[in-house]
Coordinates of C-alpha atoms (C1' of nucleotides) in Angstrom, one line a residue:
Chain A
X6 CA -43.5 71.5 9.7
X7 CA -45.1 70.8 6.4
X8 CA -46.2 67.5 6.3
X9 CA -45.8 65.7 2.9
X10 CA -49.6 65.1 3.4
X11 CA -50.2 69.1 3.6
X12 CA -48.0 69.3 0.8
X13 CA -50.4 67.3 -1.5
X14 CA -53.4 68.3 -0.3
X15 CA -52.1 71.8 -1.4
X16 CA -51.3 70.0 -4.8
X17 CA -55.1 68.8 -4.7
X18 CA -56.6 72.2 -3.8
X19 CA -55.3 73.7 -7.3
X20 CA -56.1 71.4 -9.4
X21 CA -59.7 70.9 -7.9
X22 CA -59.9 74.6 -8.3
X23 CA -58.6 74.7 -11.5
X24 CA -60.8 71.9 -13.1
X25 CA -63.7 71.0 -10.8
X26 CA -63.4 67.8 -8.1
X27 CA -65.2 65.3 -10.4
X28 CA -62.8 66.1 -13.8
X29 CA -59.7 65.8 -11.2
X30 CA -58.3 62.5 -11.8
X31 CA -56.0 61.0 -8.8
X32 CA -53.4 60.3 -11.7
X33 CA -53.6 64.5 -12.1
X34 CA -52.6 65.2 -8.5
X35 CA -49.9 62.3 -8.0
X36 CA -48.3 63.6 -11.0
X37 CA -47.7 66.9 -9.3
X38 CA -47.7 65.9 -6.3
X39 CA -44.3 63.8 -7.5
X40 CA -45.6 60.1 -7.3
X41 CA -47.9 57.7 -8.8
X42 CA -52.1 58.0 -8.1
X43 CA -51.7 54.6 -5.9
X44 CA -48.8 56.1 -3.2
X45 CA -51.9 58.8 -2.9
X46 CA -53.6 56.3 -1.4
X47 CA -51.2 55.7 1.8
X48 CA -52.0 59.2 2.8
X49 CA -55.7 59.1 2.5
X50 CA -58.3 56.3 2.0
X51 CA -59.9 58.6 -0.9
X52 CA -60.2 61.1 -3.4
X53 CA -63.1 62.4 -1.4
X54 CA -61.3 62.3 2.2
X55 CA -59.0 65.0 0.2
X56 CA -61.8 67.2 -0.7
X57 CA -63.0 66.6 2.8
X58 CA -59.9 67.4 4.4
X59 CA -59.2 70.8 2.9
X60 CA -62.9 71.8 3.4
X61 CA -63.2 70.7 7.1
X62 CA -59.3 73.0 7.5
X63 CA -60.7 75.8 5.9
X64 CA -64.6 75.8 8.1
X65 CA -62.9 75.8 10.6
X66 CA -60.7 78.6 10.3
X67 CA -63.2 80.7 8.8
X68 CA -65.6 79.8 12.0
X69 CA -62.8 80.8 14.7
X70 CA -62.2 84.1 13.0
X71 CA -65.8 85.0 12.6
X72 CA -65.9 84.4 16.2
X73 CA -62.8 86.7 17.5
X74 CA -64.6 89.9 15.3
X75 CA -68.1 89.1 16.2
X76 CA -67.2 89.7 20.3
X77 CA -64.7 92.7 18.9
X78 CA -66.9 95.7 18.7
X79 CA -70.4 96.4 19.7
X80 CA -70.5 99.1 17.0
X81 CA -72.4 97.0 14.1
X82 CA -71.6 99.2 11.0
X83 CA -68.6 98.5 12.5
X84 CA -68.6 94.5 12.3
X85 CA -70.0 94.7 9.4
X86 CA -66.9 96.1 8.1
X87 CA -64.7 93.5 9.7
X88 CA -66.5 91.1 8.7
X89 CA -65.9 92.2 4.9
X90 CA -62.1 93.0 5.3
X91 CA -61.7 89.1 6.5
X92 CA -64.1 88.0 4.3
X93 CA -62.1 89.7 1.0
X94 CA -58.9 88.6 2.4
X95 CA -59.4 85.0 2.4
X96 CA -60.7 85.7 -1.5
X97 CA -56.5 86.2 -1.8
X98 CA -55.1 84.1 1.2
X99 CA -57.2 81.2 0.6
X100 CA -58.5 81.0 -3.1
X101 CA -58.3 77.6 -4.2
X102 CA -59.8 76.4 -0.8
X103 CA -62.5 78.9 -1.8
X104 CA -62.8 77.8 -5.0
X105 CA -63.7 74.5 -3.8
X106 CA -65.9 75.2 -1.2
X107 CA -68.0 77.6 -3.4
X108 CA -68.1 75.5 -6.9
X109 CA -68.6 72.1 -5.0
X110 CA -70.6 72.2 -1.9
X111 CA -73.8 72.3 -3.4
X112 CA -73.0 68.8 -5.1
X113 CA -70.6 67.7 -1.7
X114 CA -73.7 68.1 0.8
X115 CA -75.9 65.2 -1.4
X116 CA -73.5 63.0 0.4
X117 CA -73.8 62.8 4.2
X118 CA -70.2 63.5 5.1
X119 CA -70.5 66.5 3.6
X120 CA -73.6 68.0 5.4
X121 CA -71.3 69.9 7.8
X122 CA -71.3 72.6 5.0
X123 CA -74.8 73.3 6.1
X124 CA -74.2 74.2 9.4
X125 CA -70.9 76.2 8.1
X126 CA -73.0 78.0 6.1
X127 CA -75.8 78.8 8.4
X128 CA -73.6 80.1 11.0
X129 CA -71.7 82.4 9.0
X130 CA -75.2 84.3 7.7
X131 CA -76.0 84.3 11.5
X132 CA -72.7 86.3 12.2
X133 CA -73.7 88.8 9.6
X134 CA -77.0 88.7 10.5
X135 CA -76.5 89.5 14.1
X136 CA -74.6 92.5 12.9
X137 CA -77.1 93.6 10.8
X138 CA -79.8 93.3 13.0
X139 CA -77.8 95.5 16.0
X140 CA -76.9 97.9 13.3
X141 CA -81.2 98.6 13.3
X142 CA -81.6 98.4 16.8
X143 CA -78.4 100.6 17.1
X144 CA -80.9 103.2 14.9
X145 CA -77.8 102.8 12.5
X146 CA -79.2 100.7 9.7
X147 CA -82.7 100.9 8.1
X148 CA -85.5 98.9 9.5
X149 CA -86.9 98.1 6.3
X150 CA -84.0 96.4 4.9
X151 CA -84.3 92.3 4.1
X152 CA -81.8 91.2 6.6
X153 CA -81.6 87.7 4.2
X154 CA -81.2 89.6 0.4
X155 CA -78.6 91.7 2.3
X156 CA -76.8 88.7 3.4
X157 CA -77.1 87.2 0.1
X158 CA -75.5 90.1 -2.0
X159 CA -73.0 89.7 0.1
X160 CA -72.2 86.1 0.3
X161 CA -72.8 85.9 -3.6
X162 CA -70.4 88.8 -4.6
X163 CA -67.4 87.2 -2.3
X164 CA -68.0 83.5 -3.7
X165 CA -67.8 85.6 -7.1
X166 CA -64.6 87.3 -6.4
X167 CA -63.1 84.3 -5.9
X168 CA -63.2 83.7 -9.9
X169 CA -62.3 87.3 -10.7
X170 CA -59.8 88.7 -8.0
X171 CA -56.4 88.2 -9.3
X172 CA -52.8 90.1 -8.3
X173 CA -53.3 92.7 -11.1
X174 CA -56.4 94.2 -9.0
X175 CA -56.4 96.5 -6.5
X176 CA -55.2 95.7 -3.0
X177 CA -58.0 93.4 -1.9
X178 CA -58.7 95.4 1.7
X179 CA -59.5 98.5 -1.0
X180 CA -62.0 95.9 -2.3
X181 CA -63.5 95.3 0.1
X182 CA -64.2 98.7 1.6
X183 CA -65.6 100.1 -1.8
X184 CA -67.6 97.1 -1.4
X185 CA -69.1 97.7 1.8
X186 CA -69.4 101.2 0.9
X187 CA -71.4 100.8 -1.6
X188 CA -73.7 98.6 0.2
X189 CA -74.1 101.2 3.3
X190 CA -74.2 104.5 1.0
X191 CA -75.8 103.5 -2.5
X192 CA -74.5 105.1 -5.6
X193 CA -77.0 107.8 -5.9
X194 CA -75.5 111.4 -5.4
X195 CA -77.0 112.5 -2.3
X196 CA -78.9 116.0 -2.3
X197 CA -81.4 116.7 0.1
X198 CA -83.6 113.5 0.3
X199 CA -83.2 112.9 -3.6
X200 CA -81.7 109.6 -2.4
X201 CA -84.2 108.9 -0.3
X202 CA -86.4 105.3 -1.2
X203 CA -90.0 106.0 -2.3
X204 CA -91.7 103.3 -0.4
Chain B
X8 CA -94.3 72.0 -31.8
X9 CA -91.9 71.2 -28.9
X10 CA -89.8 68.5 -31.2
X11 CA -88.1 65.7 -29.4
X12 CA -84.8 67.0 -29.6
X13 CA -86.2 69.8 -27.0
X14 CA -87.4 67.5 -24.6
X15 CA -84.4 66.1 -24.5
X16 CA -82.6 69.2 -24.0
X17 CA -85.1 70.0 -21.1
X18 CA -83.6 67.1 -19.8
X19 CA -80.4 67.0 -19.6
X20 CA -80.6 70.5 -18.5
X21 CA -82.1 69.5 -15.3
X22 CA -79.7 67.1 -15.0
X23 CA -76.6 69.3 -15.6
X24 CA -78.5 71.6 -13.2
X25 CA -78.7 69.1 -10.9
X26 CA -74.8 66.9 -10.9
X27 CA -73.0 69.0 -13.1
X28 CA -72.1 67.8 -16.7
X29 CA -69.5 66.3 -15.9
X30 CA -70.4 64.5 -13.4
X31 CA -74.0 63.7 -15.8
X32 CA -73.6 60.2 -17.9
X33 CA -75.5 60.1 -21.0
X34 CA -77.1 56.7 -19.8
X35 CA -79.0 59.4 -16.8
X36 CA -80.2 61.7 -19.8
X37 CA -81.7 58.5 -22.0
X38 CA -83.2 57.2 -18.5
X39 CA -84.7 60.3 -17.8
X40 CA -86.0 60.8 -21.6
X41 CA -87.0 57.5 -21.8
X42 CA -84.8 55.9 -24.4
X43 CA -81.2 54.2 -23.6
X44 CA -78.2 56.4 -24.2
X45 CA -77.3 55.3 -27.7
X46 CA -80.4 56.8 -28.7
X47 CA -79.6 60.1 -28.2
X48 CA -76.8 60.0 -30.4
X49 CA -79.3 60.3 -32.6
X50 CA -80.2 63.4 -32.2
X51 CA -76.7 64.8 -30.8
X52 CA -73.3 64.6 -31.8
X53 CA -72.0 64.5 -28.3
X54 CA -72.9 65.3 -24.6
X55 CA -71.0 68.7 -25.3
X56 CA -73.1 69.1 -28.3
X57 CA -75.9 69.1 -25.7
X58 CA -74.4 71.5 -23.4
X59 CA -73.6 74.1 -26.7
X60 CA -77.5 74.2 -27.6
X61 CA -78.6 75.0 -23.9
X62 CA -75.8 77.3 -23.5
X63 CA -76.3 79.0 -26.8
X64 CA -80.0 79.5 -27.1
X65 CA -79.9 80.8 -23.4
X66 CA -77.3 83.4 -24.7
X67 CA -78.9 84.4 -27.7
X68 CA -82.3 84.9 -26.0
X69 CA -80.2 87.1 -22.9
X70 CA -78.6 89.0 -25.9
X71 CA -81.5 90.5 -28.0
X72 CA -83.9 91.1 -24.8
X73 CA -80.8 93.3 -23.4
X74 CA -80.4 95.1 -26.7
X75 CA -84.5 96.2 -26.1
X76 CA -84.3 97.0 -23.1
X77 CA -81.1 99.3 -23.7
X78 CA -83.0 101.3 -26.4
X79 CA -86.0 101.2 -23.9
X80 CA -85.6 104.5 -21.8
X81 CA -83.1 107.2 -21.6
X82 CA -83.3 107.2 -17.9
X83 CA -79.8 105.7 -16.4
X84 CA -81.3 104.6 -13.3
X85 CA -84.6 103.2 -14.7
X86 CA -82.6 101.4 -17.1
X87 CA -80.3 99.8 -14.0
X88 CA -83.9 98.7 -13.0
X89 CA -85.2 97.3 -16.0
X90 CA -82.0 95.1 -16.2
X91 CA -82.6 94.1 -12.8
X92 CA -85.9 93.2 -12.9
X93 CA -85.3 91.2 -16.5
X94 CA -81.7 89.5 -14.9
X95 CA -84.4 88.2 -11.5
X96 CA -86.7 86.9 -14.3
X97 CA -84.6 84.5 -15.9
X98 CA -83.3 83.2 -12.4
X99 CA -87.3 82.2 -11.9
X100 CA -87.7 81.3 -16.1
X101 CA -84.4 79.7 -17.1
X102 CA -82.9 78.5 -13.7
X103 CA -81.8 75.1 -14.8
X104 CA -80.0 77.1 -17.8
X105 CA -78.7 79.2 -16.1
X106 CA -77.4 77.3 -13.2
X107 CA -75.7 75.2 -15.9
X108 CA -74.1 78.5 -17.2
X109 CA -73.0 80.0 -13.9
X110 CA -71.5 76.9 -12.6
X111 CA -69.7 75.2 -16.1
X112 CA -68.7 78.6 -17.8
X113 CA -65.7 78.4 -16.2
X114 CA -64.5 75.2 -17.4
X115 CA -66.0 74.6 -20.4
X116 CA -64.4 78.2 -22.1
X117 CA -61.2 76.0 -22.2
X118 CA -62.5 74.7 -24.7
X119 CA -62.3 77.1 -28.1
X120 CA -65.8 75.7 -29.1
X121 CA -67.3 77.7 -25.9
X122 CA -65.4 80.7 -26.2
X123 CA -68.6 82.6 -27.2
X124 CA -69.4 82.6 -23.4
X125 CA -66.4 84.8 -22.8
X126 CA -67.9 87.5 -25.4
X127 CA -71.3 87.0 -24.0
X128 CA -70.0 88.1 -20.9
X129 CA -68.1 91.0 -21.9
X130 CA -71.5 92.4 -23.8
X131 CA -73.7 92.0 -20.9
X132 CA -71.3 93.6 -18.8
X133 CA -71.1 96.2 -21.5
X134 CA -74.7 97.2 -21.4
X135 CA -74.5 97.2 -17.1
X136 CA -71.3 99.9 -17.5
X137 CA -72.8 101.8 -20.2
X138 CA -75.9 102.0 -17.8
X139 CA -73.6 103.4 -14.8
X140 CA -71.6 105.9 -16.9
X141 CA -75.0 107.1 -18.6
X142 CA -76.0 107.8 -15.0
X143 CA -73.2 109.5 -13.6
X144 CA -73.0 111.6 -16.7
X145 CA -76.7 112.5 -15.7
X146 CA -75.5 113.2 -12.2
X147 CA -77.9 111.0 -10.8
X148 CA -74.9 108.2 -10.0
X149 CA -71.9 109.1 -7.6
X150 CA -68.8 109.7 -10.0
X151 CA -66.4 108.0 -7.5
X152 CA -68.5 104.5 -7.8
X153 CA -66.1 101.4 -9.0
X154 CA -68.0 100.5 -12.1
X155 CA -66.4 97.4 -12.2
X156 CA -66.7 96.3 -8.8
X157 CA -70.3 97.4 -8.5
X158 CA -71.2 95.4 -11.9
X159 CA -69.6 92.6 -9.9
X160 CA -71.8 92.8 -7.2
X161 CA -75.3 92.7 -9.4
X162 CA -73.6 89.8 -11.7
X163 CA -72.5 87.9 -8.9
X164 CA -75.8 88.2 -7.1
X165 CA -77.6 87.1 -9.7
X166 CA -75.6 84.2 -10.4
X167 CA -76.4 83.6 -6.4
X168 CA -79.7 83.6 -6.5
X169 CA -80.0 80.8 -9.0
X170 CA -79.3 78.2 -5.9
X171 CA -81.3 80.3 -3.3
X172 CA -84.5 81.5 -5.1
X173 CA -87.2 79.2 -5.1
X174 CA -91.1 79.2 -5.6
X175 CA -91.7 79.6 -2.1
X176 CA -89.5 82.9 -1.9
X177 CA -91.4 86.2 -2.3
X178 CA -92.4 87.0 -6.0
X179 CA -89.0 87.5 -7.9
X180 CA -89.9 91.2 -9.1
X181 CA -90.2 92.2 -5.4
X182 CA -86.4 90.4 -5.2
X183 CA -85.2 92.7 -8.1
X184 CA -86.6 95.9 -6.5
X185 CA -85.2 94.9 -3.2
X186 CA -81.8 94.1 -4.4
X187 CA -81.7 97.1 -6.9
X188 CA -83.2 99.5 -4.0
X189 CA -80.6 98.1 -1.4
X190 CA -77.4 99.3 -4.6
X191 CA -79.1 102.5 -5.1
X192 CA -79.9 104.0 -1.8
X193 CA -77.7 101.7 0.8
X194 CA -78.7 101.0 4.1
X195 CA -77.7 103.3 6.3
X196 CA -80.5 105.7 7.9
X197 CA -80.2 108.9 6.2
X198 CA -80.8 112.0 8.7
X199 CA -78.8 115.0 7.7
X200 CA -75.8 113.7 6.1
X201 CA -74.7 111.2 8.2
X202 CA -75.5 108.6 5.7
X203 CA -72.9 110.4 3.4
X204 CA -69.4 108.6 2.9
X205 CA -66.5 109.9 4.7
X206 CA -63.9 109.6 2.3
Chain C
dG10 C1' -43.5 55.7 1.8
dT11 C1' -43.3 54.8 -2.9
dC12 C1' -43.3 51.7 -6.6
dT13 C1' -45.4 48.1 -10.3
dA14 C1' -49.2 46.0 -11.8
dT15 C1' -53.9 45.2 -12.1
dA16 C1' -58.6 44.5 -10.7
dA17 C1' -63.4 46.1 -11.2
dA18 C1' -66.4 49.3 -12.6
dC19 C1' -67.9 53.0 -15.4
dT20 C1' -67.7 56.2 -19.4
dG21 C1' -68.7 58.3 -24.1
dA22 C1' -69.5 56.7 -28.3
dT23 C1' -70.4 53.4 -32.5
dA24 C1' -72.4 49.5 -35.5
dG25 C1' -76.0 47.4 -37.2
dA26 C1' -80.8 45.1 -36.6
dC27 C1' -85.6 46.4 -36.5
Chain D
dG30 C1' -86.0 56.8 -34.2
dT31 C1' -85.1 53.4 -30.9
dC32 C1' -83.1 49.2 -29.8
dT33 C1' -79.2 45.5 -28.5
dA34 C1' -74.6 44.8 -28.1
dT35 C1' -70.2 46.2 -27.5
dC36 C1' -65.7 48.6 -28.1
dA37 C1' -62.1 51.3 -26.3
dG38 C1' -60.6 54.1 -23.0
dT39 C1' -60.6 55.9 -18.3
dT40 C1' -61.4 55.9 -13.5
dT41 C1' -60.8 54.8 -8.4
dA42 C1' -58.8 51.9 -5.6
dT43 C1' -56.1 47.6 -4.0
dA44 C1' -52.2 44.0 -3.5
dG45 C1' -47.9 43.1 -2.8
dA46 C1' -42.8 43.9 -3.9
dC47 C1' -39.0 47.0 -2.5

DNA sequence: GTCTATAAACTGATAGAC
DNA sequence: GTCTATCAGTTTATAGAC
């Protein structure tokens, strides 16, 4: 049951997406969302309680899921791998929410209403961070590797994917396991300990 | 002879930097230069005549240290971490500038004024590939890696680090060797060829 | 639940004095 | 080169009819 207030929140996702949260106009989304910018206003008390709406929808999806694969393997590599299949997929499943969340938070979290997407954000690095830190005390993953640039070149490349990943590409689980290949193999050719780090 | 029409420019850059430009009024950038905003139409055009100068002596500076640095060394690999030392730099030298470009690109090449940002893109992503292929035709660099994807990763993680990276973070050279280190070697333990990728 | 109409504030930009 | 003053347009949001 699709609520006519899910339908234009869906309608306000895109076009925040498409053109930024502060260029949107309420005028932009009643128009496609089939009424005038002031009927907007029966459904929600602002143009912010929109963004805040779809933001708060998506976190909390995103948190649950983390959740179910985190307690789903003890093998870390493993996780890890999970953790980037679902991560990927929501780059296709949930792109404009994405958008958003990436392009925006920085600017939503001056405001107080918004400082949730802190505490988002700091528990998914702790999901990936739990993984990488059993993958070294599994002997799996080397010890020397900084746990927070790690989580970083991941975090960064997905929020990027989210302007380049479009039907045309490859499937986006095949994404994601090059991905996470390379970040667990390196694109040296291995031959004898040629690949080996120097320090 | 830093002219006034720079200091303004330093100025609004922070302030894109900081709001976004859209979400900058020109009465912020003449309170933060010290004159009201009429003044500065003085010395620009337009607000978007602001954002072009940033955005275009960022790209021409980007441009011609690139070119160098291609001509620099033969060695694929080195070259990768020449880039990637350089790319860090700016995210410690330019940030503001940069943050600008990572975050407005997107919107502003709608615009047929900015559409030199699309072509600066396409160059700097030239140089990365033709660093890659130059590797794997030197066998040093696995044949089977996604150039694209793996360009993704170091663009995107780059772009990243503009809203992480700050003065109290380890010197940003030791974040380029890191990050470059963590692309070339992975980090799985290598013993025998465990390490090696199954398909 | 959607409309018309409009208030109230803000925005980029200009004209002309100094 | 900076100011005062202001225009013209846009924006979010509200009030009240239907």
């Amino acid at each position: 049951m699709a609520t006519r207030r899910d339908d234009i929140l869906d309608v306000a996702k895109e076009i925040f997406a498409e053109r930024g949260v502060k260029a949107t106009t309420v005028r932009q989304i009643g128009a496609r969302a089939g009424m005038v910018s002031g009927s907007l206003y029966h459904h929600f008390g602002s143009k912010l309680d929109m963004v805040d709406a779809i933001l708060h929808a998506l976190c909390d999806e995103i948190l649950a899921r983390y959740e179910e694969i985190a307690v789903s393997t003890d093998d870390a590599v493993e996780r890890l791998r999970r953790f980037a299949r679902y991560a990927f997929s929501l780059v296709a499943d949930q792109r404009a929410a994405l958008v958003v969340f990436y392009n925006e938070a920085r600017y939503l979290v001056k405001d107080a209403r918004f400082s949730y997407l802190n505490g988002f954000d700091r528990r998914i690095e702790g999901y990936w961070s739990d993984a990488i830190d059993a993958g070294v005390a599994q002997g799996r993953i080397r010890a020397d590797i900084d746990t927070r640039l790690f989580y970083r070149v991941i975090r960064d490349t997905i929020a990027g994917a989210v302007d380049w990943y479009g039907p045309k590409d490859r499937p986006i689980e095949d994404v994601a396991d090059t991905f996470i290949g390379i970040l667990l193999y390196g694109i040296l050719v291995h031959d004898g300990d040629r690949a080996v780090p120097q320090s």
